[in-house]
Short mmCIF file of C-alpha atoms and ligand atoms in Angstrom, two decimals:
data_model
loop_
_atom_site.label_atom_id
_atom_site.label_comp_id
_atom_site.label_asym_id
_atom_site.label_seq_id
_atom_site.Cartn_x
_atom_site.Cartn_y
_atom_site.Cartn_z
CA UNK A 1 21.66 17.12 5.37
CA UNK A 2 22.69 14.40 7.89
CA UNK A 3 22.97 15.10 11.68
CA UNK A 4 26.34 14.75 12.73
CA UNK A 5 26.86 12.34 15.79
CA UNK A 6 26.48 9.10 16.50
CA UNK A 7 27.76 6.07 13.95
CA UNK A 8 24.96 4.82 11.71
CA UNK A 9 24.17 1.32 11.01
CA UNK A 10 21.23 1.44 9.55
CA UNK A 11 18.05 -0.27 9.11
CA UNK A 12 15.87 -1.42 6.36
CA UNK A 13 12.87 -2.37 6.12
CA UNK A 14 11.38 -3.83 3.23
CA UNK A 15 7.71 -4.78 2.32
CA UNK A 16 7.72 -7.00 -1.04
CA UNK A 17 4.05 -8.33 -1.74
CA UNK A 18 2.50 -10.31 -5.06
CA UNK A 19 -0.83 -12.00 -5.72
CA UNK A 20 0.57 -15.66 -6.54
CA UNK A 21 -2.80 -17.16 -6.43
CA UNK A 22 -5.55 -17.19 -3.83
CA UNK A 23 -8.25 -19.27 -2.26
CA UNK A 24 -10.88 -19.49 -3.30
CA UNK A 25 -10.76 -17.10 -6.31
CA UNK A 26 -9.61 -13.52 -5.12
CA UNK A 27 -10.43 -14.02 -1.49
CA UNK A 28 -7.39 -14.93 0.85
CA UNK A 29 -3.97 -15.88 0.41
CA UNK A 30 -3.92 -20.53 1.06
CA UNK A 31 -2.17 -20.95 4.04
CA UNK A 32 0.16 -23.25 2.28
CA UNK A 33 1.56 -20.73 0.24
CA UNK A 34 2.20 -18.65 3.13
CA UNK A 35 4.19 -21.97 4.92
CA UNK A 36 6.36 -21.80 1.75
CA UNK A 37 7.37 -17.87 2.02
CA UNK A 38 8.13 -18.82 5.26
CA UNK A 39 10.63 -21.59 4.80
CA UNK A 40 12.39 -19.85 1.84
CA UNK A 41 12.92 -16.62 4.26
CA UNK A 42 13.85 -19.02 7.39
CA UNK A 43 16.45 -20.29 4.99
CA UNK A 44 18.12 -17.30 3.78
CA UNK A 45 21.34 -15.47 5.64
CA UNK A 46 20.22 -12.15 4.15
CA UNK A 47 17.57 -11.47 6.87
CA UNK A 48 17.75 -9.75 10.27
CA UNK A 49 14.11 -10.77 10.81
CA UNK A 50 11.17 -11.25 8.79
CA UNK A 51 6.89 -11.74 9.22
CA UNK A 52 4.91 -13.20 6.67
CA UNK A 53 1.26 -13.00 6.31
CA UNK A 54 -1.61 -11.61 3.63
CA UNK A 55 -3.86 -9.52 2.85
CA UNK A 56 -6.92 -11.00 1.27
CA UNK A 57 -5.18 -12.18 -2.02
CA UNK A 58 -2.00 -10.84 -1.48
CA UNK A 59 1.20 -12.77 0.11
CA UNK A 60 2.97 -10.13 2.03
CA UNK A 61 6.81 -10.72 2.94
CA UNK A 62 7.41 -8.21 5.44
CA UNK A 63 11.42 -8.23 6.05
CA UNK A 64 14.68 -6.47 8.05
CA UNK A 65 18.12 -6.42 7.35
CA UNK A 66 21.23 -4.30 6.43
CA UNK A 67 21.21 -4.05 2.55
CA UNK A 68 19.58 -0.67 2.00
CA UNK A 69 17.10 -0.31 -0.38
CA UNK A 70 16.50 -1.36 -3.92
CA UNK A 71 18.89 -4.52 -3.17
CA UNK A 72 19.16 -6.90 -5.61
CA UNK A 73 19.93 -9.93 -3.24
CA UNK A 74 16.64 -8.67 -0.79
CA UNK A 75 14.70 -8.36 -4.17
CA UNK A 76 15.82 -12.06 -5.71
CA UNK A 77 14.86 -13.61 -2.42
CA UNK A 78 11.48 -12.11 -2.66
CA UNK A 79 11.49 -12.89 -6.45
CA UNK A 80 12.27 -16.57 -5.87
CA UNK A 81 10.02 -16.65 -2.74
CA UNK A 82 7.23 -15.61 -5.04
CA UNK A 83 7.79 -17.98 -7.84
CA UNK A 84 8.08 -20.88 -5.09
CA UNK A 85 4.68 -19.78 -3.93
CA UNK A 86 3.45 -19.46 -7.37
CA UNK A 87 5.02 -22.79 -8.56
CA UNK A 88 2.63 -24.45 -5.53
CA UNK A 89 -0.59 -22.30 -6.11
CA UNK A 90 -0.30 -23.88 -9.68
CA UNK A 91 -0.30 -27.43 -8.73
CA UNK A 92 -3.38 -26.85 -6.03
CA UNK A 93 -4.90 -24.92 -9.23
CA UNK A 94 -5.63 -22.50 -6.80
CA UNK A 95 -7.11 -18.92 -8.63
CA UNK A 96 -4.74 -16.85 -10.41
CA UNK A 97 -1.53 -18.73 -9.74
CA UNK A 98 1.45 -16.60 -10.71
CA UNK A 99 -0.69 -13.53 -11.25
CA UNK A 100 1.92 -10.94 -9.62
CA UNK A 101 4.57 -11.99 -11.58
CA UNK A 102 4.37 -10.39 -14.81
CA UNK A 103 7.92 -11.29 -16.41
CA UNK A 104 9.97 -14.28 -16.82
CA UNK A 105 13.09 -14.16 -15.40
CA UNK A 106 14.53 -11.25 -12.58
CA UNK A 107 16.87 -8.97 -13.63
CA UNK A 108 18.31 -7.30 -10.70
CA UNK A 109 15.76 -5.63 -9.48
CA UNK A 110 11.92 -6.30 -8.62
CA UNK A 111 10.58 -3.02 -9.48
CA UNK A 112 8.83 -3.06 -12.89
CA UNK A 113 8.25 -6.81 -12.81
CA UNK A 114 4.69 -7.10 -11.13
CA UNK A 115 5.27 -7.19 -7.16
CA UNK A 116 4.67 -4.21 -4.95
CA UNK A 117 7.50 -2.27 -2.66
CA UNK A 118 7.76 -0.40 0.21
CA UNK A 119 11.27 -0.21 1.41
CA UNK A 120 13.11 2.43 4.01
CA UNK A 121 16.50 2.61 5.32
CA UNK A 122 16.69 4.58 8.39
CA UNK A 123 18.85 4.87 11.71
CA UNK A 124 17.22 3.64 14.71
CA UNK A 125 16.16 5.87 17.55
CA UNK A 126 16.36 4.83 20.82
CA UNK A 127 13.04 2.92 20.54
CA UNK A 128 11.25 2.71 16.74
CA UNK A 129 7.69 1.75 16.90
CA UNK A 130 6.76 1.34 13.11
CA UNK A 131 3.20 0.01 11.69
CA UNK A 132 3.05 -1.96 8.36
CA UNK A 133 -0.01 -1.11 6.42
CA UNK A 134 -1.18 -3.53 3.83
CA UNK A 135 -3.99 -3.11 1.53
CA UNK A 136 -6.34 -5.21 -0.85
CA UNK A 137 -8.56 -4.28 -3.85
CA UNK A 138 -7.38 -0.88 -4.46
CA UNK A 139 -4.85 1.55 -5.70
CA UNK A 140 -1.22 3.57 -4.38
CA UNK A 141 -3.33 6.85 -4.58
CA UNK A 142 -5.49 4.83 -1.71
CA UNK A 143 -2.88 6.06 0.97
CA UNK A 144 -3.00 9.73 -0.01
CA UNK A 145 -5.65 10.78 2.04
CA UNK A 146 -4.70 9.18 5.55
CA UNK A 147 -0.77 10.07 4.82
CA UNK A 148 -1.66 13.58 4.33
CA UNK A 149 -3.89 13.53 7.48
CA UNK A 150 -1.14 11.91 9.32
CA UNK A 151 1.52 14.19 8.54
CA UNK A 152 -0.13 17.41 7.25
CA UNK A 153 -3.74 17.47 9.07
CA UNK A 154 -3.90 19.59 12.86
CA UNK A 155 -7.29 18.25 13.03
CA UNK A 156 -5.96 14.29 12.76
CA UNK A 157 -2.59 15.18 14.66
CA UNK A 158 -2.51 17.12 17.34
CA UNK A 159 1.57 16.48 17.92
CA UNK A 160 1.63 19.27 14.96
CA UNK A 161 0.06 21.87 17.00
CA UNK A 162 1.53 20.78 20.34
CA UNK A 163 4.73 19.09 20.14
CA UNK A 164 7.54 21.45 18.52
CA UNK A 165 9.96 18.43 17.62
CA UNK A 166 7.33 18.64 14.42
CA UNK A 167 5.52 21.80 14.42
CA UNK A 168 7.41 23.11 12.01
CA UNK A 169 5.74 20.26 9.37
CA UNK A 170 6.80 17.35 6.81
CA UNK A 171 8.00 17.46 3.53
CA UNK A 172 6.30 15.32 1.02
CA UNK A 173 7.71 13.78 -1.90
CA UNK A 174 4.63 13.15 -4.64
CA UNK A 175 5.11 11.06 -8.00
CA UNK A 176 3.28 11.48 -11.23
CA UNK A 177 3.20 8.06 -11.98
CA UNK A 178 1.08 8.49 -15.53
CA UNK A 179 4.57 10.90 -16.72
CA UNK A 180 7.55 9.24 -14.12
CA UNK A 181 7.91 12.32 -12.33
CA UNK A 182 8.29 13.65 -8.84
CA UNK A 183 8.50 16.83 -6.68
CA UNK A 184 9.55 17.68 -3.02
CA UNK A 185 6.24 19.61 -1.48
CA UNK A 186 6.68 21.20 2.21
CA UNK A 187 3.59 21.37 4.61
CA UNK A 188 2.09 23.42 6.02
CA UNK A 189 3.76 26.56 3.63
CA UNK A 190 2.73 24.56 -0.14
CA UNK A 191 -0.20 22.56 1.43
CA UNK A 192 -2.72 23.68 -0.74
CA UNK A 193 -0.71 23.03 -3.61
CA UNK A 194 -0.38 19.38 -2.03
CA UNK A 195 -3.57 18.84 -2.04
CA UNK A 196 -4.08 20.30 -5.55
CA UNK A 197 -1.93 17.32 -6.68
CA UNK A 198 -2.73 14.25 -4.12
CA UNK A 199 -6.23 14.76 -4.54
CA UNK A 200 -6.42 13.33 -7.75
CA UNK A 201 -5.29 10.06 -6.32
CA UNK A 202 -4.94 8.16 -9.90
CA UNK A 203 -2.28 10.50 -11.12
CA UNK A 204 -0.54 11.99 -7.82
CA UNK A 205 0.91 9.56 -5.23
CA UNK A 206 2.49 10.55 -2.17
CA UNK A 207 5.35 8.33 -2.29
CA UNK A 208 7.35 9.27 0.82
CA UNK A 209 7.57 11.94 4.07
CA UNK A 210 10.52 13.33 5.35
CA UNK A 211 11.23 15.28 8.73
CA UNK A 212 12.47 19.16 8.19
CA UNK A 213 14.66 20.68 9.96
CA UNK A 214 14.05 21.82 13.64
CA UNK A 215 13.29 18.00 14.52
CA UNK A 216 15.77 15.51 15.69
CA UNK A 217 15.68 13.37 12.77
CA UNK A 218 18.07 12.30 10.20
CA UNK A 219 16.55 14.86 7.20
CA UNK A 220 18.02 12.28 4.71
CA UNK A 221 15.38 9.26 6.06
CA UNK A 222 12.24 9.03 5.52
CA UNK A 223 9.47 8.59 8.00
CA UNK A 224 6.94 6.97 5.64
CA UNK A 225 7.08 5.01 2.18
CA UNK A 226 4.06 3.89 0.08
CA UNK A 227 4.32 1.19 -2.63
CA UNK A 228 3.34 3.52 -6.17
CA UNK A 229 3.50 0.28 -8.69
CA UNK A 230 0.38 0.04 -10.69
CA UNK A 231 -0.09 -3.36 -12.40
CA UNK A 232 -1.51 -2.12 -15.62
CA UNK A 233 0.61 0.48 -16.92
CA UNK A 234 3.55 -2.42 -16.42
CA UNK A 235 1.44 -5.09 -18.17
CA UNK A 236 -0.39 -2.37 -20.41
CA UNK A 237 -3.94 -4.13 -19.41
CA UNK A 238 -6.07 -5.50 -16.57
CA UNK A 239 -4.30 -7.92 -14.78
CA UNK A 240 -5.48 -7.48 -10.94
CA UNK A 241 -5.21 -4.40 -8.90
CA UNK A 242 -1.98 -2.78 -7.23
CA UNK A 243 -3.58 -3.46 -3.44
CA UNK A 244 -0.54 -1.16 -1.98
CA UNK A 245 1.57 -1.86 1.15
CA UNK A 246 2.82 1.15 3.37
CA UNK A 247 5.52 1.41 6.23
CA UNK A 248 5.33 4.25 8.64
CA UNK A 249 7.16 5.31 11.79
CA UNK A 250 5.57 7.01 14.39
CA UNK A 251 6.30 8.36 18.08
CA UNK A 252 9.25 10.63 19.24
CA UNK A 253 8.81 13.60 17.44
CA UNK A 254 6.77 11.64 14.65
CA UNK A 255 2.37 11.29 14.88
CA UNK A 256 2.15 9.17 17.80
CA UNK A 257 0.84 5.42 17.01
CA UNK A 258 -2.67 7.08 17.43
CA UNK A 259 -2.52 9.97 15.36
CA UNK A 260 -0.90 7.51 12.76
CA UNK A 261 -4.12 4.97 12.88
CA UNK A 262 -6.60 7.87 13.64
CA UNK A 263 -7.06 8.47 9.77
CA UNK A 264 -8.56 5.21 9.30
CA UNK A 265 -11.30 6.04 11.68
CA UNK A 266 -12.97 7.32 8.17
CA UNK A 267 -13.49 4.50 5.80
CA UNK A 268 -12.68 6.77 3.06
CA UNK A 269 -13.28 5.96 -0.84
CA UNK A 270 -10.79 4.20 -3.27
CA UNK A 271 -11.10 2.80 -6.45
CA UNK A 272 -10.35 -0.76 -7.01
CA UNK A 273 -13.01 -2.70 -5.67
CA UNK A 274 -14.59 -5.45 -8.13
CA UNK A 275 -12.91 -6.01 -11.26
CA UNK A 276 -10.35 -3.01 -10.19
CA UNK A 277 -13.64 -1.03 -11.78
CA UNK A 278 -15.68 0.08 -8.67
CA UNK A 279 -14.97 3.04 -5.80
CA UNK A 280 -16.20 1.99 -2.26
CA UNK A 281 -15.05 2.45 1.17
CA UNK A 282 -11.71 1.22 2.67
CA UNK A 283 -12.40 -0.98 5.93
CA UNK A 284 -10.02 -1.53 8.51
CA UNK A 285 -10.49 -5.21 9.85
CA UNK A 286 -7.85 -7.39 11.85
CA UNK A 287 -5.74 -9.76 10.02
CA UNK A 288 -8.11 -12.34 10.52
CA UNK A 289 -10.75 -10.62 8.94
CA UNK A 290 -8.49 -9.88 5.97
CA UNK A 291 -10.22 -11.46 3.22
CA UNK A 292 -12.64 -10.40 0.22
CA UNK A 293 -16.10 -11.79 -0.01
CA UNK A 294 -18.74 -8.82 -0.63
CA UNK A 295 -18.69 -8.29 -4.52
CA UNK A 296 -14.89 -9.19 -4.02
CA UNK A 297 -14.55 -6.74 -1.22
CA UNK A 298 -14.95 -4.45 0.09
CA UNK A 299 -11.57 -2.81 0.02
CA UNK A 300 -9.74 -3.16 3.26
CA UNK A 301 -6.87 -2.81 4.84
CA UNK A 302 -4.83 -4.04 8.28
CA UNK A 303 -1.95 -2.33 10.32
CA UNK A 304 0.60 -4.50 11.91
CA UNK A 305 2.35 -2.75 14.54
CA UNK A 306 5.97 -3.95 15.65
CA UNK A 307 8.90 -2.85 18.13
CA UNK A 308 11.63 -2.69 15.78
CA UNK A 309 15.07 -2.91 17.67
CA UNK A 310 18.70 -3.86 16.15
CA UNK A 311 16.65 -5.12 13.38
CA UNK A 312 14.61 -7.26 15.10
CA UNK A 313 10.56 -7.52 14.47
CA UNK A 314 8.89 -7.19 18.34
CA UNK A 315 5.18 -7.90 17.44
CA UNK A 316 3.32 -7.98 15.16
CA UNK A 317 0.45 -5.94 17.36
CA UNK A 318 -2.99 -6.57 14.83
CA UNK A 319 -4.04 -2.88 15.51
CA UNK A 320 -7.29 -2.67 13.95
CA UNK A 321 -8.05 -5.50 15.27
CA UNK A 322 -9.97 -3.58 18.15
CA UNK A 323 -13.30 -2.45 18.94
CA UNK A 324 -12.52 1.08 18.61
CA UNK A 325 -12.68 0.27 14.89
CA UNK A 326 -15.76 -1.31 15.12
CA UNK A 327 -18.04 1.94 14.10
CA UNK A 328 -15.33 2.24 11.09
CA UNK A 329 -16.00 -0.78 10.11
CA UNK A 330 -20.06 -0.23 10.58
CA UNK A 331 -19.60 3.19 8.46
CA UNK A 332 -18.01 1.21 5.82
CA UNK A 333 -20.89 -1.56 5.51
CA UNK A 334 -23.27 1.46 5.20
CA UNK A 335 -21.20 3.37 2.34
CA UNK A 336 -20.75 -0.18 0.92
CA UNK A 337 -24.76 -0.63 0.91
CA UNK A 338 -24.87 2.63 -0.50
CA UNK A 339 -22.68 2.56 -3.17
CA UNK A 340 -23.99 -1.07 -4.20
CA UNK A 341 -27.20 -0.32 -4.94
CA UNK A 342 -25.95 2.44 -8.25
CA UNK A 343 -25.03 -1.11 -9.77
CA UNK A 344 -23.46 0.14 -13.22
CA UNK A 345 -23.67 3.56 -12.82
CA UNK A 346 -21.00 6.29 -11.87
CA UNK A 347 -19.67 7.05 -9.11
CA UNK A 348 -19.75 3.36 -8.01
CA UNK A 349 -18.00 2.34 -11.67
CA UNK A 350 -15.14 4.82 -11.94
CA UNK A 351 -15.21 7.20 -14.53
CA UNK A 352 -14.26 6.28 -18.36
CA UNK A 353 -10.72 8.10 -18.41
CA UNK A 354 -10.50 5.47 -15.48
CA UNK A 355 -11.92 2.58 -17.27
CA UNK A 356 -9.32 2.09 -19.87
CA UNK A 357 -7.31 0.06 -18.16
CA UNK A 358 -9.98 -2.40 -17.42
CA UNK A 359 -12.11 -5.13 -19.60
CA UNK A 360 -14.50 -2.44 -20.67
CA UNK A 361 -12.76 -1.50 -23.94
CA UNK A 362 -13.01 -4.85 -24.78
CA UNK A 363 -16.74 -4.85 -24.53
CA UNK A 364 -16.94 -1.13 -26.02
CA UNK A 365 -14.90 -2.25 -29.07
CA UNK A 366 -18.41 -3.81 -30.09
CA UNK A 367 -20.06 -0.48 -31.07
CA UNK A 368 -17.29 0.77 -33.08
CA UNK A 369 -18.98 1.61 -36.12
CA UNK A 370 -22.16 1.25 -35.05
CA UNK A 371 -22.48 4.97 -34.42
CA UNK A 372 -24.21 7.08 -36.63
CA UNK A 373 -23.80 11.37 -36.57
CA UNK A 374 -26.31 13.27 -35.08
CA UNK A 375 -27.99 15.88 -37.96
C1 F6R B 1 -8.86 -9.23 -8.21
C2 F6R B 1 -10.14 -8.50 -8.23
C3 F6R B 1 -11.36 -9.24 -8.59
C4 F6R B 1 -11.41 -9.74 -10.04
C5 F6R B 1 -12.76 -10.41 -10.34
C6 F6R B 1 -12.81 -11.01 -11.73
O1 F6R B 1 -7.88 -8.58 -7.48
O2 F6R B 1 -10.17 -7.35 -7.94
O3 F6R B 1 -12.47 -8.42 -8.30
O4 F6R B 1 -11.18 -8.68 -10.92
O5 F6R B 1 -12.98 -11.45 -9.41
O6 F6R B 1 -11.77 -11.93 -11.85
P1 F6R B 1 -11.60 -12.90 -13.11
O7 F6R B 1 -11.61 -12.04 -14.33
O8 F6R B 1 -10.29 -13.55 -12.83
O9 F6R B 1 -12.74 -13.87 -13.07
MG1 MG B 2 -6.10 -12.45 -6.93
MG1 MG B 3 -5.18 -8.36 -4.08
#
């Protein structure tokens, strides 16, 4: 149900991202490539405003305008964008050049071809603080834990117990991306059945959050998005991991800014580090420190905040880029120690089921055979 009122003209924003070749091998996005995304966008009538920049490997296009989502003209630009990038990263021979882009020609729409999405429309409040959250060397299910907290957790956000614009909760709408399914989950009443899902992050991702009623918000919009595509099930092998983006709105009867960054004050555990075959910690660093060194990692992620007005980008604010992150970021070097030193073994490798996806069958193909029954 829609709120009656005021006239809408709405606002999307969309967060397009592809690994089109990095610098050197999986570490950071070249500059130059970022130069070109940034001329093809300039050029283009299509945007209201637009900020590139990366994530360790990943060129992220990070755009406004009035097309809604799924647009085929947004998703070309990005498409073509992408291959310009890609087109350069081959002639520097720079590592993995055209990666991302796992089919020929686009088609209408970018979903399904390689390159990750996070799009809302929405109606602007009076003022619309919104943080872009961009990850590297993990998975979608990576962003269940701190959306849940945000949205769902009294301990993270206190704006649940104290502020009734949202006390009455978020709905949550979680995709079974192994079967293409999804269902609408309502916190706090089905929490635990939430979490019974979202915890198995491979399977379960929490794709968006929408307001419920008793808040001043369109019910139709949603208040957070999550990227869900998962390279290998598209390319049916290894070919790089996901490394999600996210878009969330906060303040005005939303998590304030800080409830919405509090979650990453744990440097939880994802899987995707080295080889898209290890669990470690997520670290949040500033853009600058955006890159992947430490056995190609470890996993982190940055938060861009902006002032989005009319369209218009106001920012971006590096927000982790701050020393109140700085015993995050300590925590995570000490898991990351930690988890190193089990080499091989489980927990660091993910488990088998896990594994498929990866080079390992490849390598385990060698035994076939060679097994012999136990009397
Ligand atoms: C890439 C990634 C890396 C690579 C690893 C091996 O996103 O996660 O850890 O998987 O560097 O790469 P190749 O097989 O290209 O040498
Ligand atoms: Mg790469
Ligand atoms: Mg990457």
């Amino acid at each position: 149900m829609v709120h009656p009122g005021k006239p809408r003209m709405k606002t999307t924003i969309s967060i397009i991202k592809a690994d089109v070749g990095s610098c050197p091998g999986h570490a950071v996005v070249h500059p130059e490539l970022i130069k070109i995304a940034e001329e093809a966008l300039k050029k283009s009538d299509l945007l209201i405003d637009f900020h590139v920049t990366n994530c360790g490997d990943d060129l992220e296009l990070i755009m406004t305008h009035n097309r809604g989502v799924d647009s085929d003209k947004i998703h070309q630009l990005a498409w073509n964008t992408f291959e310009k990038a890609a087109e350069k990263a081959k002639e520097m021979k720079l590592y993995g050049a055209g990666q991302d882009l796992l089919k020929d020609a686009f088609s209408g729409n970018i979903r399904g071809m390689g390159p990750g999405i996070a799009e809302m429309e929405f109606t602007e409040r009076k003022s619309e603080p919104v943080v872009a959250f961009l990850m590297d060397k993990t998975e979608p299910g990576a962003f269940n834990l701190p959306i849940f907290r945000m949205f769902a957790d009294p301990f993270n956000t206190a704006g649940l117990v104290i502020d009734p614009a949202f006390h009455d909760g978020f709905q949550f709408e979680v995709w079974d991306i192994l079967e293409h399914k999804r269902v609408m989950m309502s916190c706090p009443e089905e929490m635990y059945d939430l979490l019974a899902l979202i915890g198995a992050k491979s399977r379960y991702v929490i794709k968006r959050v929408y307001p419920k009623e008793g808040g001043k918000l369109p019910l139709d919009e949603p208040v957070a998005v999550v990227s869900t595509e998962k390279l290998s099930f598209i390319a049916g092998e290894y070919v790089g991991k996901d490394d999600p983006v996210g878009i969330v709105r906060s303040q005005s009867g939303l998590p304030a800014l800080g409830e919405v960054l509090e979650p990453f004050a744990f440097p939880h555990l994802v899987s995707g580090w080295m080889r898209g075959s290890h669990n470690g910690p997520i670290m949040p660093v500033g853009q600058k420190n955006a890159k992947c060194t430490r056995f190609d990692g470890p996993p982190r992620i940055v938060a861009l905040g902006f002032q989005c007005s009319n369209g218009k980008l106001h920012g971006p604010v590096d927000l982790f880029d701050d020393i109140a992150f700085d015993r995050a970021r300590k925590t995570a070097l000490k898991i990351a120690d930690y988890m190193r030193r089990h080499g091989p073994f489980e927990p660091h490798r993910l488990p088998l089921g896990d594994m498929e996806y990866t080079t390992l069958p490849k390598v385990l193909k060698k035994f076939e055979g060679k097994f012999v029954d136990i009397d």
